[in-house]
Amino acid sequence: SGDSSSGPQPTSKRKRNLPGNPDPDAEVIALSPTTLLATNRFVCEICNKGFQRDQNLQLHRRGHNLPWKLRQRSTKEVKKRVYICPETSCIHHDPCRALGDLTGIKKHFCRKHGEKKWKCDKCSKKYAVQSDWKAHSKICGTREYRCGCGTTFSRKDSFMTHKAFCDVLAEENEREPPPPPPPILNEDNTTEAVSSPPSSEATIPTVPPLIP
C-alpha cells in the first residue's frame, strides 16, 4: 500500500527552555548593580564584618554574645520573590525570565556583565565569581586531554580548538591525490623514462598502404 502514515514519524527535537521561568504570581524585584553586589549592607558593630542579609547578621551576633533576634515568618503564605538582571539588554531583565533567588541573580550578573578579577596563576584564565575561580584552580593542570596526533593539553578548551583544526587537516589530506613516484636514475645519474604499464587491449598492427 502507498500509505506512508504507517511508517515511523520523525520526532521533533525538543528545545531546551531558557533559564528563568518563574511563577507568574511571584513578586518581581529589581535591584541596582550597587545593591546587588553589596556585601556589607548589615555590619557587625563588634568586628565590622558585613552581611548581605539581616538574618545572617543576627546569627553572627550570637558568636559575640550580643542580643539577636531572627525575623519570624507570619502564618500567612509567604509570597515568592524573583529577581531580574539590572542589565537592560540581558534576557533576564524580562520578568518572564527572572531568576528565583538572590544568589543566582548575583552570580549571573557577575559572570555575564561583571569584571573578571580572579585570575588563575597556571593558565591565566579569568573569572568574575570567586567560587568559580576556586573550583577551576583545584583541577587546572591535573587533567590531560590527548589528541590522536599525540599532542596533549591540560585545558579542555585548548584541546577542542586543536582537535577541530587537526580533524579538518586530516580530511584535507585524505582528499588530496597521492604524490607522483620519484624519477628513476640510471647509473650515469640521468633520468630514465618510466614505462607506462601495458594496455589490456591487444595492439592492432599497422597495415601499409597498397601501391597500385
PDB file of C-alpha atoms in Angstrom:
ATOM      1  CA  SER A   1       0.000   0.000   0.000  1.00  0.00           C
ATOM      2  CA  GLY A   2       1.120   3.569  -0.603  1.00  0.00           C
ATOM      3  CA  ASP A   3       0.026   4.811   2.818  1.00  0.00           C
ATOM      4  CA  SER A   4       3.114   6.405   4.394  1.00  0.00           C
ATOM      5  CA  SER A   5       1.384   7.193   7.689  1.00  0.00           C
ATOM      6  CA  SER A   6       2.006   3.671   8.941  1.00  0.00           C
ATOM      7  CA  GLY A   7       5.761   4.228   8.953  1.00  0.00           C
ATOM      8  CA  PRO A   8       7.734   5.814  11.798  1.00  0.00           C
ATOM      9  CA  GLN A   9       7.149   9.553  12.048  1.00  0.00           C
ATOM     10  CA  PRO A  10      10.185  11.814  12.623  1.00  0.00           C
ATOM     11  CA  THR A  11      10.203  13.188  16.148  1.00  0.00           C
ATOM     12  CA  SER A  12      10.837  16.904  16.515  1.00  0.00           C
ATOM     13  CA  LYS A  13      13.750  17.777  18.761  1.00  0.00           C
ATOM     14  CA  ARG A  14      12.602  19.393  21.951  1.00  0.00           C
ATOM     15  CA  LYS A  15      14.163  22.792  22.537  1.00  0.00           C
ATOM     16  CA  ARG A  16      15.717  23.429  25.924  1.00  0.00           C
ATOM     17  CA  ASN A  17      13.942  26.079  27.942  1.00  0.00           C
ATOM     18  CA  LEU A  18      15.970  29.150  28.748  1.00  0.00           C
ATOM     19  CA  PRO A  19      16.883  29.605  32.433  1.00  0.00           C
ATOM     20  CA  GLY A  20      14.352  31.542  34.418  1.00  0.00           C
ATOM     21  CA  ASN A  21      10.708  30.562  34.206  1.00  0.00           C
ATOM     22  CA  PRO A  22       9.246  31.913  37.425  1.00  0.00           C
ATOM     23  CA  ASP A  23       5.797  31.690  38.911  1.00  0.00           C
ATOM     24  CA  PRO A  24       3.672  34.389  37.245  1.00  0.00           C
ATOM     25  CA  ASP A  25       2.265  35.319  40.672  1.00  0.00           C
ATOM     26  CA  ALA A  26       5.713  35.890  42.214  1.00  0.00           C
ATOM     27  CA  GLU A  27       6.879  39.317  43.319  1.00  0.00           C
ATOM     28  CA  VAL A  28       9.375  40.774  40.831  1.00  0.00           C
ATOM     29  CA  ILE A  29      12.281  42.591  42.483  1.00  0.00           C
ATOM     30  CA  ALA A  30      14.682  44.849  40.599  1.00  0.00           C
ATOM     31  CA  LEU A  31      17.944  45.732  42.352  1.00  0.00           C
ATOM     32  CA  SER A  32      20.590  48.141  41.157  1.00  0.00           C
ATOM     33  CA  PRO A  33      24.084  46.765  40.469  1.00  0.00           C
ATOM     34  CA  THR A  34      25.389  48.533  43.597  1.00  0.00           C
ATOM     35  CA  THR A  35      22.768  46.962  45.843  1.00  0.00           C
ATOM     36  CA  LEU A  36      23.051  43.591  44.152  1.00  0.00           C
ATOM     37  CA  LEU A  37      26.821  43.370  44.631  1.00  0.00           C
ATOM     38  CA  ALA A  38      26.894  44.922  48.095  1.00  0.00           C
ATOM     39  CA  THR A  39      28.400  42.658  50.756  1.00  0.00           C
ATOM     40  CA  ASN A  40      28.238  44.930  53.814  1.00  0.00           C
ATOM     41  CA  ARG A  41      24.695  46.218  53.996  1.00  0.00           C
ATOM     42  CA  PHE A  42      24.368  44.758  57.517  1.00  0.00           C
ATOM     43  CA  VAL A  43      27.557  45.326  59.525  1.00  0.00           C
ATOM     44  CA  CYS A  44      28.526  43.857  62.885  1.00  0.00           C
ATOM     45  CA  GLU A  45      29.332  46.619  65.375  1.00  0.00           C
ATOM     46  CA  ILE A  46      31.989  44.464  67.063  1.00  0.00           C
ATOM     47  CA  CYS A  47      34.149  43.180  64.195  1.00  0.00           C
ATOM     48  CA  ASN A  48      32.820  45.282  61.301  1.00  0.00           C
ATOM     49  CA  LYS A  49      32.091  42.163  59.283  1.00  0.00           C
ATOM     50  CA  GLY A  50      29.416  42.801  56.661  1.00  0.00           C
ATOM     51  CA  PHE A  51      26.499  40.622  55.627  1.00  0.00           C
ATOM     52  CA  GLN A  52      24.065  40.855  52.762  1.00  0.00           C
ATOM     53  CA  ARG A  53      21.108  39.620  54.828  1.00  0.00           C
ATOM     54  CA  ASP A  54      19.978  40.752  58.243  1.00  0.00           C
ATOM     55  CA  GLN A  55      19.247  37.150  59.204  1.00  0.00           C
ATOM     56  CA  ASN A  56      22.913  36.270  58.698  1.00  0.00           C
ATOM     57  CA  LEU A  57      23.983  39.206  60.855  1.00  0.00           C
ATOM     58  CA  GLN A  58      21.675  38.099  63.650  1.00  0.00           C
ATOM     59  CA  LEU A  59      23.161  34.618  63.571  1.00  0.00           C
ATOM     60  CA  HIS A  60      26.657  36.137  63.592  1.00  0.00           C
ATOM     61  CA  ARG A  61      25.846  38.265  66.654  1.00  0.00           C
ATOM     62  CA  ARG A  62      25.386  35.119  68.716  1.00  0.00           C
ATOM     63  CA  GLY A  63      29.128  34.480  68.477  1.00  0.00           C
ATOM     64  CA  HIS A  64      29.740  37.820  70.218  1.00  0.00           C
ATOM     65  CA  ASN A  65      27.097  37.071  72.892  1.00  0.00           C
ATOM     66  CA  LEU A  66      25.093  40.031  71.625  1.00  0.00           C
ATOM     67  CA  PRO A  67      21.316  40.227  71.634  1.00  0.00           C
ATOM     68  CA  TRP A  68      19.957  38.705  68.461  1.00  0.00           C
ATOM     69  CA  LYS A  69      16.540  38.070  67.025  1.00  0.00           C
ATOM     70  CA  LEU A  70      15.514  36.206  63.932  1.00  0.00           C
ATOM     71  CA  ARG A  71      12.587  37.514  61.981  1.00  0.00           C
ATOM     72  CA  GLN A  72       9.678  35.165  62.447  1.00  0.00           C
ATOM     73  CA  ARG A  73       7.624  34.208  59.451  1.00  0.00           C
ATOM     74  CA  SER A  74       3.966  35.028  59.669  1.00  0.00           C
ATOM     75  CA  THR A  75       1.283  32.379  59.438  1.00  0.00           C
ATOM     76  CA  LYS A  76       0.281  33.810  56.074  1.00  0.00           C
ATOM     77  CA  GLU A  77       1.656  32.274  52.925  1.00  0.00           C
ATOM     78  CA  VAL A  78       4.966  33.888  52.023  1.00  0.00           C
ATOM     79  CA  LYS A  79       4.893  35.299  48.515  1.00  0.00           C
ATOM     80  CA  LYS A  80       7.638  34.086  46.224  1.00  0.00           C
ATOM     81  CA  ARG A  81      10.260  36.546  45.069  1.00  0.00           C
ATOM     82  CA  VAL A  82      12.069  36.619  41.752  1.00  0.00           C
ATOM     83  CA  TYR A  83      14.931  38.879  40.722  1.00  0.00           C
ATOM     84  CA  ILE A  84      15.607  40.468  37.349  1.00  0.00           C
ATOM     85  CA  CYS A  85      19.044  41.334  35.965  1.00  0.00           C
ATOM     86  CA  PRO A  86      19.949  45.053  36.187  1.00  0.00           C
ATOM     87  CA  GLU A  87      21.396  44.935  32.658  1.00  0.00           C
ATOM     88  CA  THR A  88      18.577  46.160  30.404  1.00  0.00           C
ATOM     89  CA  SER A  89      19.908  44.324  27.312  1.00  0.00           C
ATOM     90  CA  CYS A  90      20.006  40.973  29.162  1.00  0.00           C
ATOM     91  CA  ILE A  91      17.291  38.371  28.600  1.00  0.00           C
ATOM     92  CA  HIS A  92      16.918  38.012  32.376  1.00  0.00           C
ATOM     93  CA  HIS A  93      15.883  41.662  32.622  1.00  0.00           C
ATOM     94  CA  ASP A  94      12.493  40.470  31.408  1.00  0.00           C
ATOM     95  CA  PRO A  95      10.301  39.500  34.419  1.00  0.00           C
ATOM     96  CA  CYS A  96       9.277  36.387  32.495  1.00  0.00           C
ATOM     97  CA  ARG A  97      12.909  35.266  32.649  1.00  0.00           C
ATOM     98  CA  ALA A  98      13.670  36.395  36.194  1.00  0.00           C
ATOM     99  CA  LEU A  99      15.750  34.142  38.444  1.00  0.00           C
ATOM    100  CA  GLY A 100      14.308  32.717  41.612  1.00  0.00           C
ATOM    101  CA  ASP A 101      16.935  33.519  44.223  1.00  0.00           C
ATOM    102  CA  LEU A 102      19.237  36.365  45.137  1.00  0.00           C
ATOM    103  CA  THR A 103      22.446  34.328  44.951  1.00  0.00           C
ATOM    104  CA  GLY A 104      21.582  33.107  41.465  1.00  0.00           C
ATOM    105  CA  ILE A 105      20.948  36.562  40.038  1.00  0.00           C
ATOM    106  CA  LYS A 106      24.093  37.893  41.702  1.00  0.00           C
ATOM    107  CA  LYS A 107      26.304  35.195  40.174  1.00  0.00           C
ATOM    108  CA  HIS A 108      24.616  35.623  36.809  1.00  0.00           C
ATOM    109  CA  PHE A 109      25.249  39.366  36.810  1.00  0.00           C
ATOM    110  CA  CYS A 110      28.904  38.889  37.764  1.00  0.00           C
ATOM    111  CA  ARG A 111      29.536  36.159  35.190  1.00  0.00           C
ATOM    112  CA  LYS A 112      27.825  37.833  32.256  1.00  0.00           C
ATOM    113  CA  HIS A 113      28.215  41.537  32.952  1.00  0.00           C
ATOM    114  CA  GLY A 114      30.830  41.903  35.707  1.00  0.00           C
ATOM    115  CA  GLU A 115      34.584  42.342  35.795  1.00  0.00           C
ATOM    116  CA  LYS A 116      36.712  39.196  35.713  1.00  0.00           C
ATOM    117  CA  LYS A 117      39.124  39.995  38.536  1.00  0.00           C
ATOM    118  CA  TRP A 118      40.017  36.461  39.649  1.00  0.00           C
ATOM    119  CA  LYS A 119      42.909  35.096  37.571  1.00  0.00           C
ATOM    120  CA  CYS A 120      44.344  31.579  37.527  1.00  0.00           C
ATOM    121  CA  ASP A 121      48.100  31.519  38.154  1.00  0.00           C
ATOM    122  CA  LYS A 122      48.583  28.432  35.962  1.00  0.00           C
ATOM    123  CA  CYS A 123      46.691  29.226  32.764  1.00  0.00           C
ATOM    124  CA  SER A 124      45.831  32.949  33.185  1.00  0.00           C
ATOM    125  CA  LYS A 125      42.103  32.251  32.756  1.00  0.00           C
ATOM    126  CA  LYS A 126      39.935  34.882  34.460  1.00  0.00           C
ATOM    127  CA  TYR A 127      36.705  34.591  36.412  1.00  0.00           C
ATOM    128  CA  ALA A 128      34.178  37.048  37.760  1.00  0.00           C
ATOM    129  CA  VAL A 129      32.948  34.799  40.600  1.00  0.00           C
ATOM    130  CA  GLN A 130      35.396  33.742  43.283  1.00  0.00           C
ATOM    131  CA  SER A 131      33.828  30.296  43.738  1.00  0.00           C
ATOM    132  CA  ASP A 132      34.275  29.600  40.011  1.00  0.00           C
ATOM    133  CA  TRP A 133      37.920  30.607  40.245  1.00  0.00           C
ATOM    134  CA  LYS A 134      38.500  28.350  43.269  1.00  0.00           C
ATOM    135  CA  ALA A 135      36.837  25.372  41.578  1.00  0.00           C
ATOM    136  CA  HIS A 136      38.941  25.879  38.442  1.00  0.00           C
ATOM    137  CA  SER A 137      42.192  26.278  40.411  1.00  0.00           C
ATOM    138  CA  LYS A 138      41.707  22.880  42.053  1.00  0.00           C
ATOM    139  CA  ILE A 139      41.642  20.985  38.753  1.00  0.00           C
ATOM    140  CA  CYS A 140      43.739  23.214  36.491  1.00  0.00           C
ATOM    141  CA  GLY A 141      46.688  21.230  35.162  1.00  0.00           C
ATOM    142  CA  THR A 142      45.533  17.939  36.693  1.00  0.00           C
ATOM    143  CA  ARG A 143      43.514  16.749  33.708  1.00  0.00           C
ATOM    144  CA  GLU A 144      45.106  15.647  30.472  1.00  0.00           C
ATOM    145  CA  TYR A 145      43.467  15.702  27.055  1.00  0.00           C
ATOM    146  CA  ARG A 146      45.278  13.796  24.314  1.00  0.00           C
ATOM    147  CA  CYS A 147      44.701  14.288  20.595  1.00  0.00           C
ATOM    148  CA  GLY A 148      45.044  11.483  18.085  1.00  0.00           C
ATOM    149  CA  CYS A 149      48.152  13.189  16.706  1.00  0.00           C
ATOM    150  CA  GLY A 150      49.889  12.773  20.064  1.00  0.00           C
ATOM    151  CA  THR A 151      49.634  16.346  21.367  1.00  0.00           C
ATOM    152  CA  THR A 152      48.445  16.687  24.976  1.00  0.00           C
ATOM    153  CA  PHE A 153      46.616  19.572  26.643  1.00  0.00           C
ATOM    154  CA  SER A 154      45.738  20.433  30.231  1.00  0.00           C
ATOM    155  CA  ARG A 155      42.774  22.626  29.269  1.00  0.00           C
ATOM    156  CA  LYS A 156      39.702  21.255  27.537  1.00  0.00           C
ATOM    157  CA  ASP A 157      39.016  24.423  25.523  1.00  0.00           C
ATOM    158  CA  SER A 158      42.539  24.405  24.064  1.00  0.00           C
ATOM    159  CA  PHE A 159      42.207  20.703  23.282  1.00  0.00           C
ATOM    160  CA  MET A 160      38.873  21.177  21.494  1.00  0.00           C
ATOM    161  CA  THR A 161      40.257  24.051  19.397  1.00  0.00           C
ATOM    162  CA  HIS A 162      43.300  21.997  18.393  1.00  0.00           C
ATOM    163  CA  LYS A 163      41.264  18.862  17.678  1.00  0.00           C
ATOM    164  CA  ALA A 164      38.877  20.726  15.372  1.00  0.00           C
ATOM    165  CA  PHE A 165      41.837  22.047  13.350  1.00  0.00           C
ATOM    166  CA  CYS A 166      43.519  18.651  13.394  1.00  0.00           C
ATOM    167  CA  ASP A 167      40.383  16.902  12.083  1.00  0.00           C
ATOM    168  CA  VAL A 168      39.987  19.389   9.226  1.00  0.00           C
ATOM    169  CA  LEU A 169      43.638  18.939   8.264  1.00  0.00           C
ATOM    170  CA  ALA A 170      43.227  15.158   8.224  1.00  0.00           C
ATOM    171  CA  GLU A 171      40.164  15.416   5.958  1.00  0.00           C
ATOM    172  CA  GLU A 172      42.031  17.654   3.511  1.00  0.00           C
ATOM    173  CA  ASN A 173      44.925  15.204   3.379  1.00  0.00           C
ATOM    174  CA  GLU A 174      42.536  12.386   2.531  1.00  0.00           C
ATOM    175  CA  ARG A 175      41.081  14.342  -0.399  1.00  0.00           C
ATOM    176  CA  GLU A 176      44.475  15.193  -1.976  1.00  0.00           C
ATOM    177  CA  PRO A 177      45.783  12.687  -4.605  1.00  0.00           C
ATOM    178  CA  PRO A 178      48.964  10.766  -3.738  1.00  0.00           C
ATOM    179  CA  PRO A 179      52.222  12.399  -4.926  1.00  0.00           C
ATOM    180  CA  PRO A 180      53.788  11.048  -8.170  1.00  0.00           C
ATOM    181  CA  PRO A 181      56.571   8.435  -7.794  1.00  0.00           C
ATOM    182  CA  PRO A 182      60.132   9.774  -7.776  1.00  0.00           C
ATOM    183  CA  PRO A 183      62.100   9.544 -11.069  1.00  0.00           C
ATOM    184  CA  ILE A 184      64.357   6.552 -11.654  1.00  0.00           C
ATOM    185  CA  LEU A 185      68.046   7.391 -12.198  1.00  0.00           C
ATOM    186  CA  ASN A 186      70.415   5.398 -14.412  1.00  0.00           C
ATOM    187  CA  GLU A 187      73.943   4.560 -13.445  1.00  0.00           C
ATOM    188  CA  ASP A 188      75.112   7.844 -15.020  1.00  0.00           C
ATOM    189  CA  ASN A 189      72.551   9.779 -12.893  1.00  0.00           C
ATOM    190  CA  THR A 190      70.381  10.524 -15.916  1.00  0.00           C
ATOM    191  CA  THR A 191      66.636  10.274 -15.636  1.00  0.00           C
ATOM    192  CA  GLU A 192      65.113   7.157 -17.089  1.00  0.00           C
ATOM    193  CA  ALA A 193      61.657   7.404 -18.549  1.00  0.00           C
ATOM    194  CA  VAL A 194      59.162   5.385 -16.614  1.00  0.00           C
ATOM    195  CA  SER A 195      57.478   2.994 -18.940  1.00  0.00           C
ATOM    196  CA  SER A 196      53.738   3.020 -18.844  1.00  0.00           C
ATOM    197  CA  PRO A 197      52.032  -0.232 -17.909  1.00  0.00           C
ATOM    198  CA  PRO A 198      50.990  -2.412 -20.833  1.00  0.00           C
ATOM    199  CA  SER A 199      47.487  -1.844 -22.056  1.00  0.00           C
ATOM    200  CA  SER A 200      44.989  -4.583 -21.502  1.00  0.00           C
ATOM    201  CA  GLU A 201      43.747  -4.167 -25.085  1.00  0.00           C
ATOM    202  CA  ALA A 202      45.518  -6.032 -27.894  1.00  0.00           C
ATOM    203  CA  THR A 203      47.784  -3.938 -30.160  1.00  0.00           C
ATOM    204  CA  ILE A 204      46.460  -3.739 -33.702  1.00  0.00           C
ATOM    205  CA  PRO A 205      49.319  -3.884 -36.301  1.00  0.00           C
ATOM    206  CA  THR A 206      49.517  -1.109 -38.850  1.00  0.00           C
ATOM    207  CA  VAL A 207      48.868  -2.248 -42.405  1.00  0.00           C
ATOM    208  CA  PRO A 208      50.991  -0.464 -45.087  1.00  0.00           C
ATOM    209  CA  PRO A 209      49.047   1.160 -47.924  1.00  0.00           C
ATOM    210  CA  LEU A 210      48.772  -0.715 -51.194  1.00  0.00           C
ATOM    211  CA  ILE A 211      50.732   0.620 -54.179  1.00  0.00           C
ATOM    212  CA  PRO A 212      48.750   0.458 -57.454  1.00  0.00           C
TER     213      PRO A 212
END
